XYZ file of C-alpha atoms in Angstrom:
123
model
C -87.286 213.451 -49.517
C -88.105 213.405 -45.803
C -84.480 214.214 -44.979
C -84.480 217.236 -47.315
C -87.696 218.514 -45.731
C -86.146 218.098 -42.269
C -83.061 220.055 -43.369
C -85.275 222.831 -44.738
C -87.111 223.040 -41.431
C -84.032 222.919 -39.224
C -81.649 225.119 -41.214
C -83.901 227.440 -43.196
C -86.972 227.686 -40.989
C -89.208 226.476 -43.808
C -91.976 224.347 -42.340
C -93.440 221.671 -44.608
C -95.194 219.361 -42.142
C -98.572 220.788 -43.119
C -97.931 220.243 -46.841
C -98.136 217.231 -49.121
C -94.805 217.288 -50.948
C -94.289 215.289 -54.127
C -91.317 215.308 -56.475
C -91.726 214.319 -60.094
C -88.896 213.876 -62.581
C -89.342 214.070 -66.336
C -90.330 210.735 -67.821
C -90.889 209.172 -64.409
C -87.162 208.676 -63.862
C -86.259 207.712 -60.303
C -83.812 210.119 -58.724
C -81.193 208.072 -56.932
C -78.099 210.255 -57.264
C -77.203 212.195 -54.104
C -75.970 215.092 -56.273
C -79.633 215.812 -57.071
C -80.350 216.769 -53.436
C -79.709 220.498 -53.785
C -81.708 220.725 -57.016
C -84.684 218.937 -55.434
C -84.446 221.108 -52.322
C -84.399 224.299 -54.419
C -87.364 223.076 -56.476
C -89.350 222.375 -53.299
C -88.679 225.851 -51.905
C -89.499 227.408 -55.266
C -92.859 225.664 -55.235
C -93.633 226.449 -51.588
C -92.801 230.127 -52.047
C -94.429 230.319 -55.491
C -91.260 231.926 -56.852
C -89.644 230.270 -59.865
C -85.968 229.531 -60.127
C -84.229 231.503 -62.843
C -84.182 230.229 -66.405
C -81.131 228.315 -67.602
C -79.992 227.476 -64.062
C -78.259 224.194 -63.276
C -78.077 223.043 -59.642
C -76.239 220.103 -58.129
C -74.809 219.014 -54.797
C -75.466 216.550 -52.008
C -77.198 217.952 -48.917
C -76.235 216.661 -45.470
C -78.321 216.600 -42.283
C -76.338 219.500 -40.842
C -77.283 221.665 -43.837
C -73.915 221.367 -45.528
C -73.702 221.134 -49.320
C -71.271 218.395 -50.296
C -69.441 218.056 -53.605
C -70.723 215.964 -56.479
C -68.510 213.518 -58.342
C -67.194 214.825 -61.673
C -68.288 218.356 -60.866
C -66.089 219.941 -63.535
C -67.509 217.620 -66.186
C -71.033 218.537 -65.086
C -70.269 222.252 -65.403
C -68.644 221.801 -68.791
C -71.669 219.892 -70.063
C -74.069 222.469 -68.599
C -72.232 225.268 -70.405
C -72.335 223.315 -73.672
C -76.083 222.753 -73.236
C -76.711 226.488 -72.893
C -77.129 226.896 -69.145
C -76.027 230.368 -68.046
C -75.979 229.994 -64.240
C -74.889 227.260 -61.862
C -75.519 226.827 -58.133
C -73.035 224.264 -56.866
C -71.022 223.105 -53.846
C -67.960 225.259 -53.149
C -65.775 222.144 -53.397
C -66.877 221.813 -57.057
C -66.079 225.446 -57.918
C -64.055 225.630 -61.128
C -60.471 226.822 -61.041
C -60.979 228.400 -64.473
C -64.244 230.102 -65.487
C -66.507 228.478 -68.054
C -67.425 230.831 -70.881
C -71.027 231.978 -70.563
C -71.625 230.226 -67.225
C -71.884 232.241 -64.010
C -71.027 229.932 -61.114
C -72.235 230.508 -57.557
C -70.560 228.164 -55.084
C -72.014 227.550 -51.610
C -71.116 225.601 -48.492
C -74.532 225.497 -46.867
C -78.233 225.283 -47.712
C -78.797 228.704 -46.160
C -76.330 230.244 -48.616
C -78.052 228.581 -51.566
C -81.428 229.934 -50.460
C -79.977 233.413 -49.902
C -78.598 233.408 -53.458
C -82.007 232.415 -54.805
C -83.855 235.040 -52.765
C -81.474 237.674 -54.072
C -82.138 236.805 -57.722
């Protein structure tokens, strides 16, 4: 969590040092998968800015210290499952972008945290 907050400060200019930041997952599940980084980061910014993420949005990707968004393992399987579960939008690493579109799923692929935040601000 501290690393994600540092990335937000360094690469997005979002200062969190004066905030108490907690992340809670449904059912008390511990988040240990790096592919959850981008989703957690987006949730933190959503909370700090008091602006919700859009409904039926799925987000995944590993976030590096330099602000890069790295691919998640089995990205195509994740997108396929998201589409089957009724998600209509996906914010993902560019390296996980599908070669063929998924019916009913708009995919936005990014390389950097700044791009992900710009997509969210534009929604």
